PDB file of C-alpha atoms in Angstrom:
ATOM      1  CA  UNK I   1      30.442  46.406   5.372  1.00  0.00           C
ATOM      2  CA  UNK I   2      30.512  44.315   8.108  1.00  0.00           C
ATOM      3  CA  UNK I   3      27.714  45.532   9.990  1.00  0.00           C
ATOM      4  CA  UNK I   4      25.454  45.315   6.488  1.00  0.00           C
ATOM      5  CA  UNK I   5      26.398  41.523   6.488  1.00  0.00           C
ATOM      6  CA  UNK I   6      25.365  41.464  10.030  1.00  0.00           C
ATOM      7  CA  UNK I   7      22.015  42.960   9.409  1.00  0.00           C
ATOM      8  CA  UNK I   8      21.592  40.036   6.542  1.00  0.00           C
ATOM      9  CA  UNK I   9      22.344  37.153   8.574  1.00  0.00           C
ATOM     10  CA  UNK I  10      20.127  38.968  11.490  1.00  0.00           C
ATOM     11  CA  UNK I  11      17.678  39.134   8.521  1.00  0.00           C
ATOM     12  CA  UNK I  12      17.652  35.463   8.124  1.00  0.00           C
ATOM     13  CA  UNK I  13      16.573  34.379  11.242  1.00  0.00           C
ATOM     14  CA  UNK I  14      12.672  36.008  10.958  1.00  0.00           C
ATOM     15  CA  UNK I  15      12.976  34.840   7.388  1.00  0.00           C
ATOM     16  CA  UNK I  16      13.284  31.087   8.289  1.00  0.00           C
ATOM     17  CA  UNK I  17      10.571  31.178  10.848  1.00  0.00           C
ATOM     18  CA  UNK I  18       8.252  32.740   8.610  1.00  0.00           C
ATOM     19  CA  UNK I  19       9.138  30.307   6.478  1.00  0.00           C
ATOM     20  CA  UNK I  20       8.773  27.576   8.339  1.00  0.00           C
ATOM     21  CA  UNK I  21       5.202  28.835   9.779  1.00  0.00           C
ATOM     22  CA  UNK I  22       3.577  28.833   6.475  1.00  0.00           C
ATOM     23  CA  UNK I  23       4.656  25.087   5.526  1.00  0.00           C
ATOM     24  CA  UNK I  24       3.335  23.941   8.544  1.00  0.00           C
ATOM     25  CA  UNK I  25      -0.107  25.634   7.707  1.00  0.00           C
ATOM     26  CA  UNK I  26       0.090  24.675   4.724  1.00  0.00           C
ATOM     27  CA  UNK I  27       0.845  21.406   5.908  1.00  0.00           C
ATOM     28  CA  UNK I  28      -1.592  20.350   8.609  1.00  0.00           C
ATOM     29  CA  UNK I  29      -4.166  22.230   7.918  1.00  0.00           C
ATOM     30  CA  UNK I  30      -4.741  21.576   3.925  1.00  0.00           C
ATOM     31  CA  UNK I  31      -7.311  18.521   3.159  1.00  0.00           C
ATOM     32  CA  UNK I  32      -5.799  15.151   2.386  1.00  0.00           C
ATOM     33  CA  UNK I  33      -2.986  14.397   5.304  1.00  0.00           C
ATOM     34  CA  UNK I  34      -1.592  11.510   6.225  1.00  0.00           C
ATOM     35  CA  UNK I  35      -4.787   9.465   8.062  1.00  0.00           C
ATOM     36  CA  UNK I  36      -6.711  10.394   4.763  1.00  0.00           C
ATOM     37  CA  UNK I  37      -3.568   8.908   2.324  1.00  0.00           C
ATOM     38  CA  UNK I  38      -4.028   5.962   4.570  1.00  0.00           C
ATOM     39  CA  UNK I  39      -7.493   5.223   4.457  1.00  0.00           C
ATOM     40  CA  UNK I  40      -6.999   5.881   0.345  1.00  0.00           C
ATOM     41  CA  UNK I  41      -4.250   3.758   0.229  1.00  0.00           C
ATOM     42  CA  UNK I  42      -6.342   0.897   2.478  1.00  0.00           C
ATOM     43  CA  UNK I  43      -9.171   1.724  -0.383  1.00  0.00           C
ATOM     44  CA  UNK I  44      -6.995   1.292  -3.031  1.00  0.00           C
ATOM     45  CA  UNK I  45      -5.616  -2.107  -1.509  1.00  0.00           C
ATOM     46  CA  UNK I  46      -8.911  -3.293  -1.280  1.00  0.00           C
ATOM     47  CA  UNK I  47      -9.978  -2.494  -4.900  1.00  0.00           C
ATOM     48  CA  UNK I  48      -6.832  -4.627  -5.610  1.00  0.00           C
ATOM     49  CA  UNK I  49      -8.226  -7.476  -4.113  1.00  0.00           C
ATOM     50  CA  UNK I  50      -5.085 -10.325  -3.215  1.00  0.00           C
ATOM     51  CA  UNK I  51      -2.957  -7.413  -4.049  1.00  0.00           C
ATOM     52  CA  UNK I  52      -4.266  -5.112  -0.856  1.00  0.00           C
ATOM     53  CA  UNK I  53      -4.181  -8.201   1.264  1.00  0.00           C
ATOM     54  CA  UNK I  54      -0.004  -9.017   0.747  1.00  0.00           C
ATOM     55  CA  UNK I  55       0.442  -4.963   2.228  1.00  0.00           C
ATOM     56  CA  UNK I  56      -1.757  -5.682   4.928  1.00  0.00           C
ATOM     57  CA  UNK I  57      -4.380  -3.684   4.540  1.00  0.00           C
ATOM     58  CA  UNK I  58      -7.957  -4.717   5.387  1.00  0.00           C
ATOM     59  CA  UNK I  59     -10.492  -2.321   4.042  1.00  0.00           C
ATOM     60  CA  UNK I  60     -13.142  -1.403   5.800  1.00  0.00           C
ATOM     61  CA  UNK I  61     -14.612   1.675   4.898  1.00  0.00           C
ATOM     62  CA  UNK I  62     -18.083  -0.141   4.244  1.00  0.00           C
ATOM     63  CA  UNK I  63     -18.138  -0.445   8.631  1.00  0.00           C
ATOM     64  CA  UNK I  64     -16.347   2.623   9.347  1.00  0.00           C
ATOM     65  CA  UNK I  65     -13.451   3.568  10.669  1.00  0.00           C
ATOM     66  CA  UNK I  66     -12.770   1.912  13.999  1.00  0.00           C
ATOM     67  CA  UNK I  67     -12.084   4.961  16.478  1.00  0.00           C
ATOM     68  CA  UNK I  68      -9.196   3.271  18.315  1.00  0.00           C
ATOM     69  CA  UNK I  69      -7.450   2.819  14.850  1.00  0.00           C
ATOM     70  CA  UNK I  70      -8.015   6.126  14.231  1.00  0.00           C
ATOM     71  CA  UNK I  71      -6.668   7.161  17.044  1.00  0.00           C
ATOM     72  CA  UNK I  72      -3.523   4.996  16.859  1.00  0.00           C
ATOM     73  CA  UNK I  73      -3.287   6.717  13.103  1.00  0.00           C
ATOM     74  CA  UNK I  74      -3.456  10.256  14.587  1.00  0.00           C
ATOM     75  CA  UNK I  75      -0.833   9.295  17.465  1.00  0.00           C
ATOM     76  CA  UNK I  76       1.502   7.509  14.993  1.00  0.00           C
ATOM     77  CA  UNK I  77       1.350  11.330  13.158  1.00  0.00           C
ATOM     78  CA  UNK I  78       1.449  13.445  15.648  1.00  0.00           C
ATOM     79  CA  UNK I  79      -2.165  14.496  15.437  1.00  0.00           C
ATOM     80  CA  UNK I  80      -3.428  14.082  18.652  1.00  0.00           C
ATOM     81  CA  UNK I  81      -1.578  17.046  20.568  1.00  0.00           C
ATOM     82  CA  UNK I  82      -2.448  20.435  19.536  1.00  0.00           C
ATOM     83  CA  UNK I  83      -1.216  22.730  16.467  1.00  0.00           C
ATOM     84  CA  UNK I  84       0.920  24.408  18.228  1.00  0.00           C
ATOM     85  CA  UNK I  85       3.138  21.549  19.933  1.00  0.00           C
ATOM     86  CA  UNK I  86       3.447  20.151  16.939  1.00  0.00           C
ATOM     87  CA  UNK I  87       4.683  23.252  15.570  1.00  0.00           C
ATOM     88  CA  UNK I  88       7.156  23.626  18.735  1.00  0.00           C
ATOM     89  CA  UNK I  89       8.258  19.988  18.072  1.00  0.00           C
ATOM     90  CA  UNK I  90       9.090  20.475  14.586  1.00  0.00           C
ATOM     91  CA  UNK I  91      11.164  23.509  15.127  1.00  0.00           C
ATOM     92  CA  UNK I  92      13.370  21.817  18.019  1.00  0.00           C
ATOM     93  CA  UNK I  93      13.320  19.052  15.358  1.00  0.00           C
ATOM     94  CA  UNK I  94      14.535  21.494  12.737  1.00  0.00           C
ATOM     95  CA  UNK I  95      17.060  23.033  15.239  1.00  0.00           C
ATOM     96  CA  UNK I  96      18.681  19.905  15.820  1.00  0.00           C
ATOM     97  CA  UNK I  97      19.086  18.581  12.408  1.00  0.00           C
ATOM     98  CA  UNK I  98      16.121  15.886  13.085  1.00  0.00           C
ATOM     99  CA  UNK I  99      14.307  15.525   9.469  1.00  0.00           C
ATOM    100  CA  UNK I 100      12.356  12.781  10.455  1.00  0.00           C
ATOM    101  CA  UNK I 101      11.653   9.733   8.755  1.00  0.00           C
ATOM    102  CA  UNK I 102      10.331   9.011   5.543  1.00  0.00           C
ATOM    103  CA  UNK I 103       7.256   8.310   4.779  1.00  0.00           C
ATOM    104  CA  UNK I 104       7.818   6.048   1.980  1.00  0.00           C
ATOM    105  CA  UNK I 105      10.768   4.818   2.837  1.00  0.00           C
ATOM    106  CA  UNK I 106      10.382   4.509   6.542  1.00  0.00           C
ATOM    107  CA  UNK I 107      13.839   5.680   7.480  1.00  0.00           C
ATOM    108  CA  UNK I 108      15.500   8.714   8.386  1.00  0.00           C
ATOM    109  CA  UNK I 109      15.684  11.415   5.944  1.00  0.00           C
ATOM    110  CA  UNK I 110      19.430  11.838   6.279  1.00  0.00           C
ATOM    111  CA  UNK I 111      20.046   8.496   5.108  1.00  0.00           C
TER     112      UNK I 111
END
């Protein structure tokens, strides 16, 4: 019996990973992350009018996106290293009971 409980919590281990490796797929790699919710939400403030100005946001989609914001964007994220780093950072993350922050809320996860 105890070497069939073993094998289970053994078991688990491969489990989580997998698990783990398809969310982040799913993820990073699916259309609409976070530099695209900004830019929607920086539309959406704009379409607002006074509204978009009191969160800051300055539309400006009709110019472009200015590549050093983008880049700050991508930074802030975590998109400018590679897939896989980010994938190594979120599992020491993971391992040490890091969640992150929210991204609503702006504070940590645990709170």
């Amino acid at each position: 019996m105890l070497a069939y409980i073993l094998k289970r919590l053994l078991l688990m281990i491969p489990t989580l990973f997998g698990v783990l490796l398809l969310t982040f797929v799913v993820i990073q790699f699916v259309p609409g992350g976070p530099v695209e919710q900004y830019m929607a939400e920086a539309r959406a403030a704009k379409a607002g009018g006074a509204e978009g100005a009191a969160f800051g946001f300055e539309y400006r989609g009709d110019k472009g996106v200015d590549a050093k914001r983008l880049a700050e964007i991508k930074a802030l994220y975590g998109f400018d290293k590679s897939a896989p780093e980010r994938f190594w950072i979120m599992l020491k993350q993971y391992l040490s009971f890091d969640l992150g922050k929210s991204f609503f809320q702006n504070k940590p996860v645990w709170d």
